[in-house]
PDB file of C-alpha atoms in Angstrom:
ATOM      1  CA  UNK A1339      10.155  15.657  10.766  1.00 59.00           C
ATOM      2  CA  UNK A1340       7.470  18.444  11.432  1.00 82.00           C
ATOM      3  CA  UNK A1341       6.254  20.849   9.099  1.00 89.00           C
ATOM      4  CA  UNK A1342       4.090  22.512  11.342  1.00 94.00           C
ATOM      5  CA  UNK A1343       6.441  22.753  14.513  1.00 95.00           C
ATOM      6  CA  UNK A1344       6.096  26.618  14.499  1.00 96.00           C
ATOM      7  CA  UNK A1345       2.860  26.419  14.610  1.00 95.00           C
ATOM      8  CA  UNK A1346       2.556  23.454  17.055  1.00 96.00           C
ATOM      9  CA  UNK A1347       4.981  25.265  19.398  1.00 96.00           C
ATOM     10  CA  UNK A1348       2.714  28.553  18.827  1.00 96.00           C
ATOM     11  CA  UNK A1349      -0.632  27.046  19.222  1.00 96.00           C
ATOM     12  CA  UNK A1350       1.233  24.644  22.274  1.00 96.00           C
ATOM     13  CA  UNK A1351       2.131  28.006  24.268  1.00 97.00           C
ATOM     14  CA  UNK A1352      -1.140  30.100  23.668  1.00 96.00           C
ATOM     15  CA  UNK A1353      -3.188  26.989  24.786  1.00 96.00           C
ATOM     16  CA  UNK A1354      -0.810  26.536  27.496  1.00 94.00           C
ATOM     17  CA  UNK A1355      -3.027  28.514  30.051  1.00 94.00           C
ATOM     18  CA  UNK A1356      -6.525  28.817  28.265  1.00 93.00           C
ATOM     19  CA  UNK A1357      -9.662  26.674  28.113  1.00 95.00           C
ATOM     20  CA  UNK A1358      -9.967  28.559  24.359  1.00 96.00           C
ATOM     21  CA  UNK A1359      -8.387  30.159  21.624  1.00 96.00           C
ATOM     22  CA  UNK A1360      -9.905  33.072  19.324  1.00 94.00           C
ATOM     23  CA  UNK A1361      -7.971  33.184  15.824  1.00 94.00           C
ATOM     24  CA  UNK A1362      -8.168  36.065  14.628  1.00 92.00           C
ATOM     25  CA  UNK A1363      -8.847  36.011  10.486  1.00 92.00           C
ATOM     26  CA  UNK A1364      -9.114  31.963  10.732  1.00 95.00           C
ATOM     27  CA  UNK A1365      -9.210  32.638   6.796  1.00 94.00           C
ATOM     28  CA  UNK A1366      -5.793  32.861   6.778  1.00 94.00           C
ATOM     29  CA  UNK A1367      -5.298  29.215   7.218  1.00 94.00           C
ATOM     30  CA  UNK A1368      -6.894  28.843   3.738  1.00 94.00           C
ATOM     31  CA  UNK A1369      -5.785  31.535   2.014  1.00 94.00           C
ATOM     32  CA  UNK A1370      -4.009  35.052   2.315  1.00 95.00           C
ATOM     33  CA  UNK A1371      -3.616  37.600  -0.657  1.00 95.00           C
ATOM     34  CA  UNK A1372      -0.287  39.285  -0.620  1.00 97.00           C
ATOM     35  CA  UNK A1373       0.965  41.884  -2.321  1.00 98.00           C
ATOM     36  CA  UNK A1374       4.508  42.616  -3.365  1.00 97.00           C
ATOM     37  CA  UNK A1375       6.563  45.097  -1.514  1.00 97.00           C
ATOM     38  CA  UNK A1376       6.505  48.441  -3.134  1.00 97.00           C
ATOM     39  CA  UNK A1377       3.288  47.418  -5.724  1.00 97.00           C
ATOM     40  CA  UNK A1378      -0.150  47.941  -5.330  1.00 97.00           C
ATOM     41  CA  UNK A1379      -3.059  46.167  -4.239  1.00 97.00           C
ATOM     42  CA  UNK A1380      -4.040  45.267  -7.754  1.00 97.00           C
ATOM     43  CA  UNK A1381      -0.906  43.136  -8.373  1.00 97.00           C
ATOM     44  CA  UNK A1382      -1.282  41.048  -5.736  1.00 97.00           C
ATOM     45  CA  UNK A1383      -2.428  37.387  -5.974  1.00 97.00           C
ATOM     46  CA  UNK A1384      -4.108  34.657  -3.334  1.00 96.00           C
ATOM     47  CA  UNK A1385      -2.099  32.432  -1.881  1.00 97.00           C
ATOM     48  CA  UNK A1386      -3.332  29.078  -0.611  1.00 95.00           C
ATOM     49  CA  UNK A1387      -2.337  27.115   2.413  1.00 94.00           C
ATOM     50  CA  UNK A1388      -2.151  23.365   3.426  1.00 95.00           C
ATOM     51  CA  UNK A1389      -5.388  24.401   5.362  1.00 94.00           C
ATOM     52  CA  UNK A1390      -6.627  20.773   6.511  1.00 94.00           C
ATOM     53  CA  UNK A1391      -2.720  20.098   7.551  1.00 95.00           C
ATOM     54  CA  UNK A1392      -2.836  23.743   9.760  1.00 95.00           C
ATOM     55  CA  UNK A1393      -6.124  23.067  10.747  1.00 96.00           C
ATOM     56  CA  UNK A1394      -5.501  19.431  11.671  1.00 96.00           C
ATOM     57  CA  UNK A1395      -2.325  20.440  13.841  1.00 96.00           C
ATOM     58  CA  UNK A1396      -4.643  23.116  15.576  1.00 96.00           C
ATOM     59  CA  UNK A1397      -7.653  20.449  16.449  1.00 96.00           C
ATOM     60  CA  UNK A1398      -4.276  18.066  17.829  1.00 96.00           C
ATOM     61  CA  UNK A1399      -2.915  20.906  20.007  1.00 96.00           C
ATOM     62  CA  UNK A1400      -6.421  22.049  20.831  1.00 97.00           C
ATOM     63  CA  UNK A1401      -7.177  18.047  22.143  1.00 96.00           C
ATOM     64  CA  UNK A1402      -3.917  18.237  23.833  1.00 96.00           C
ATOM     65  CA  UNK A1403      -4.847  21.102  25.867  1.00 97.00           C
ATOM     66  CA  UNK A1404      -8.507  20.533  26.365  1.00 97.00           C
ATOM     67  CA  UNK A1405      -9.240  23.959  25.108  1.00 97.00           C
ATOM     68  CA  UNK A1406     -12.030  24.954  22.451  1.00 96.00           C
ATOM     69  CA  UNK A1407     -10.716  26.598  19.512  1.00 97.00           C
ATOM     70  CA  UNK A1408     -12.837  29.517  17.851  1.00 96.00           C
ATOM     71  CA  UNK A1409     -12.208  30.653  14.164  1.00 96.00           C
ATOM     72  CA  UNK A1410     -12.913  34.131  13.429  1.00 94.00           C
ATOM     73  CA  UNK A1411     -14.839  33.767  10.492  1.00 93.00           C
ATOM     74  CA  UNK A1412     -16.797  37.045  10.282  1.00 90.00           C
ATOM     75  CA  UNK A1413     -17.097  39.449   7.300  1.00 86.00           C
ATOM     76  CA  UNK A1414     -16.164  38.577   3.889  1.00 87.00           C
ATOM     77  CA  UNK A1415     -15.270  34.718   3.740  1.00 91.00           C
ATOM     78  CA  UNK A1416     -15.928  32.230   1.115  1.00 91.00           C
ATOM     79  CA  UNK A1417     -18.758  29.899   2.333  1.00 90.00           C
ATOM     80  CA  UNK A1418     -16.551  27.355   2.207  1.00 91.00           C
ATOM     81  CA  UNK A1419     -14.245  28.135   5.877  1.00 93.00           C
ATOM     82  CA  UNK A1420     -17.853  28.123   8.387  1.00 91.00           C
ATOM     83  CA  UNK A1421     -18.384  23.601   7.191  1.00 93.00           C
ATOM     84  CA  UNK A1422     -13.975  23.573   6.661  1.00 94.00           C
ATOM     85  CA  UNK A1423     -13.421  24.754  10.143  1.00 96.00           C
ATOM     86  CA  UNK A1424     -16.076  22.975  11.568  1.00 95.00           C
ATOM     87  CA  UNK A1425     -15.034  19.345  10.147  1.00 95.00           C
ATOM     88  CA  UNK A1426     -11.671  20.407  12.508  1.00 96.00           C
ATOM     89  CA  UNK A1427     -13.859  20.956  15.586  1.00 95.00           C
ATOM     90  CA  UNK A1428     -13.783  24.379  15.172  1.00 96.00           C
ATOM     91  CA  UNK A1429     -16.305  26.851  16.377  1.00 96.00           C
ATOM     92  CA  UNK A1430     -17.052  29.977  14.238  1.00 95.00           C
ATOM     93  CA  UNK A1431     -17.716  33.260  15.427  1.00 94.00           C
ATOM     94  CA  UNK A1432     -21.286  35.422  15.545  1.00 93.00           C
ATOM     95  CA  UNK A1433     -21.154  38.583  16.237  1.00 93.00           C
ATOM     96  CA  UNK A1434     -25.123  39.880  17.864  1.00 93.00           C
ATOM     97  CA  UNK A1435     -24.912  43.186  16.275  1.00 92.00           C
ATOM     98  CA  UNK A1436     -24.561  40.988  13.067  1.00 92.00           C
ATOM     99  CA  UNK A1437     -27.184  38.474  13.653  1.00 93.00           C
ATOM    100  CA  UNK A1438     -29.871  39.470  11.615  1.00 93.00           C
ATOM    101  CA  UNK A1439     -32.994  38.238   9.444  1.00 92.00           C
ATOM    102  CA  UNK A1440     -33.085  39.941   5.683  1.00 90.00           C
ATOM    103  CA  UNK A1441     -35.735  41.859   7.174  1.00 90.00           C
ATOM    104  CA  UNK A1442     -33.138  43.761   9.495  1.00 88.00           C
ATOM    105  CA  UNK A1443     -34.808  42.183  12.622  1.00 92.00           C
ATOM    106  CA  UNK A1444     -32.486  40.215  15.025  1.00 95.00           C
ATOM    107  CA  UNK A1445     -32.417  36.636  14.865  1.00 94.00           C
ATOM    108  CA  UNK A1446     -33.955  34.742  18.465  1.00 93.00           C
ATOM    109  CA  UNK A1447     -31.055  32.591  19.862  1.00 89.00           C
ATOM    110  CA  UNK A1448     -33.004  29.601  18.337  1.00 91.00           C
ATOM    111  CA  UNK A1449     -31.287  30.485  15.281  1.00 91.00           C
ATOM    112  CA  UNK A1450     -27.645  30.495  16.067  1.00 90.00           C
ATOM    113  CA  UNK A1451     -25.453  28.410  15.150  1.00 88.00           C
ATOM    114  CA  UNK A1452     -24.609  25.995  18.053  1.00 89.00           C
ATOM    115  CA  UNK A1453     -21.362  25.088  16.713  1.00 91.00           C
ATOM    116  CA  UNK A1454     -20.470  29.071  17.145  1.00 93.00           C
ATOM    117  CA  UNK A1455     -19.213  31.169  19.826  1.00 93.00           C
ATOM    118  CA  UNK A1456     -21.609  34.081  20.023  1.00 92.00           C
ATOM    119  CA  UNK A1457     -20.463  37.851  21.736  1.00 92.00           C
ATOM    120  CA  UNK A1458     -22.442  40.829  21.652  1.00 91.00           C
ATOM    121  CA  UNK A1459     -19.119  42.417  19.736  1.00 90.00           C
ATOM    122  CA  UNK A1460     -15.425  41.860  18.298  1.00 88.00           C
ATOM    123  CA  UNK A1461     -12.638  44.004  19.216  1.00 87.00           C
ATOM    124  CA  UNK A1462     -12.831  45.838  15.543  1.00 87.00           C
ATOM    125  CA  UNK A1463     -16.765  47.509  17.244  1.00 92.00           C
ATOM    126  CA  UNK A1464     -17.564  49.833  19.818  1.00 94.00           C
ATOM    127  CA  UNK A1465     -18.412  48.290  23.612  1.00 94.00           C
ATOM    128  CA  UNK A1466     -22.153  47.066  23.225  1.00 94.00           C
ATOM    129  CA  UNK A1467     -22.783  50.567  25.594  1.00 95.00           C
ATOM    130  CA  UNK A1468     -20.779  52.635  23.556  1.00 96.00           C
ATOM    131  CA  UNK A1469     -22.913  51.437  20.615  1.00 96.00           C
ATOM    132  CA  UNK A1470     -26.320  51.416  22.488  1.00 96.00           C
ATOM    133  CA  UNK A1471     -25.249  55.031  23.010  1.00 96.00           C
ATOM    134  CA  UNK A1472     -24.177  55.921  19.739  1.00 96.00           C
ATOM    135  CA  UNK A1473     -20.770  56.886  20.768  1.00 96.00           C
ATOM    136  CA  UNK A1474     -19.305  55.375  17.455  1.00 96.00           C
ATOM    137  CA  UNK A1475     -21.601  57.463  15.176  1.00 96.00           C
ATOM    138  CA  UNK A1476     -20.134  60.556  17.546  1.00 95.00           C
ATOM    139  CA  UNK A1477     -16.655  59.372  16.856  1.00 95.00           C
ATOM    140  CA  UNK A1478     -17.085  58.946  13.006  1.00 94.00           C
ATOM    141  CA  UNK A1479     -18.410  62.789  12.935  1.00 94.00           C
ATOM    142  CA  UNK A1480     -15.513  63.862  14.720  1.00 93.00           C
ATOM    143  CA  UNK A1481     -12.910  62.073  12.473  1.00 95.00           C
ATOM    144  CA  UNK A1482     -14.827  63.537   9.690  1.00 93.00           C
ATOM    145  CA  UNK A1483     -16.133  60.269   8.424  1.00 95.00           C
ATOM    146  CA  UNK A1484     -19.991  61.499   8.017  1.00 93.00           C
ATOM    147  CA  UNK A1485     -20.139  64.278   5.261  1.00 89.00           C
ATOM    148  CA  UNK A1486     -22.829  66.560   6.786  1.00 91.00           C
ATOM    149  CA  UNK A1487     -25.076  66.672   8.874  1.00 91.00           C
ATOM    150  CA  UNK A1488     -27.904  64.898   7.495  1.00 94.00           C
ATOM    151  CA  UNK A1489     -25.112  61.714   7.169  1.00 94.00           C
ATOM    152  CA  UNK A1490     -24.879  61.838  11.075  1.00 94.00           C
ATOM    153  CA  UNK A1491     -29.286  62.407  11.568  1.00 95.00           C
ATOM    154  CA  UNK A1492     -29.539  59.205   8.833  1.00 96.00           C
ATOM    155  CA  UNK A1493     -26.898  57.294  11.102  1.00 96.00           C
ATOM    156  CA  UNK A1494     -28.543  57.957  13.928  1.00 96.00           C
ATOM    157  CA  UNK A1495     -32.104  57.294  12.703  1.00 97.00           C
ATOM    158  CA  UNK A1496     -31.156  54.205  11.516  1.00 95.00           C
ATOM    159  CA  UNK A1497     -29.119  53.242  15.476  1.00 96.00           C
ATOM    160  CA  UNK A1498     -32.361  54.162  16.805  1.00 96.00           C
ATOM    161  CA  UNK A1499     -34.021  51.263  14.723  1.00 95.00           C
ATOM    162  CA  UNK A1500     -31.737  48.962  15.574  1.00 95.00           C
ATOM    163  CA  UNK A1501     -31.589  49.349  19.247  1.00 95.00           C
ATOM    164  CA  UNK A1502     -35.754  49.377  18.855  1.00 95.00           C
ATOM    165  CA  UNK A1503     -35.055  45.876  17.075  1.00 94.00           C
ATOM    166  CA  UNK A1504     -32.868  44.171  19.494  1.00 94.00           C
ATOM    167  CA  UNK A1505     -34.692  46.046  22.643  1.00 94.00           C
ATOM    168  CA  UNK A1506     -37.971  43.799  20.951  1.00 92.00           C
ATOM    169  CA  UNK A1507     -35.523  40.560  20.381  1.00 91.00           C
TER     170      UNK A1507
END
């Protein structure tokens, strides 16, 4: 009898054609918070998962396949997932946009993780052009997402810094 044989069968058919496997929110074989339909946010609770069960079906399947499996463990995670995934043989994500001393300067590649799949962006950012070119500051003005105009100079003072930081990198 198997638990897991939705998720086998899922992770068996995505692998079925790839040499890897992003998952998306990789959190969410720890722990999810869910809310109850019709309340709000406030009322809802965390809800754990047999993570090292998910996680051990995923490294099987992953084996199986010969595929690398990446855990998209950007944002705000507990510190725990980066060493929980990784005892699984799971890569983590970094992001180069997010790569950063405290300092605000980019880190040199010496300082990656090498148990971490590293892209210049995630499908939640603009293109690394679109960002080089501010295009997302445009965006957020035209959505009305920078107050005034002095919110759009300060946004793009501070893109100017950065792309003078990572053109020195």
């Amino acid at each position: 009898d198997d638990d897991f044989a939705f998720v086998r069968a899922l992770l068996r058919a995505s692998l079925r054609h790839a040499g890897a496997l992003r998952i998306d929110h990789v959190l969410g074989f720890l722990r999810q918070w869910w809310v109850p339909e019709g309340r709000p946010a406030a009322e809802g609770a965390y809800v754990r998962f047999p993570s090292r069960a998910l996680l051990r079906v995923a490294a099987q399947e992953s084996r199986r396949a010969g595929a690398l499996l990446i855990g998209e463990d950007l944002g705000t995670v507990p510190p725990q997932v980066a060493p929980t995934i990784a005892r699984f043989g799971v890569l983590s994500s970094r992001v180069l946009l997010f790569e950063r001393e405290r300092d605000g300067r980019f880190k040199p590649a010496s300082r990656w993780s090498d148990r971490a799949l590293a892209t210049a962006n995630t499908h939640d950012l603009p293109t690394l052009r679109a960002w080089l070119a501010a295009d997302d500051i445009a965006l957020r003005e035209r959505l009305g997402l920078l107050p005034d105009p002095q919110a759009r100079a300060a946004a793009e003072d501070e893109r100017a810094r950065d792309r003078e930081a990572l053109a020195r990198r």
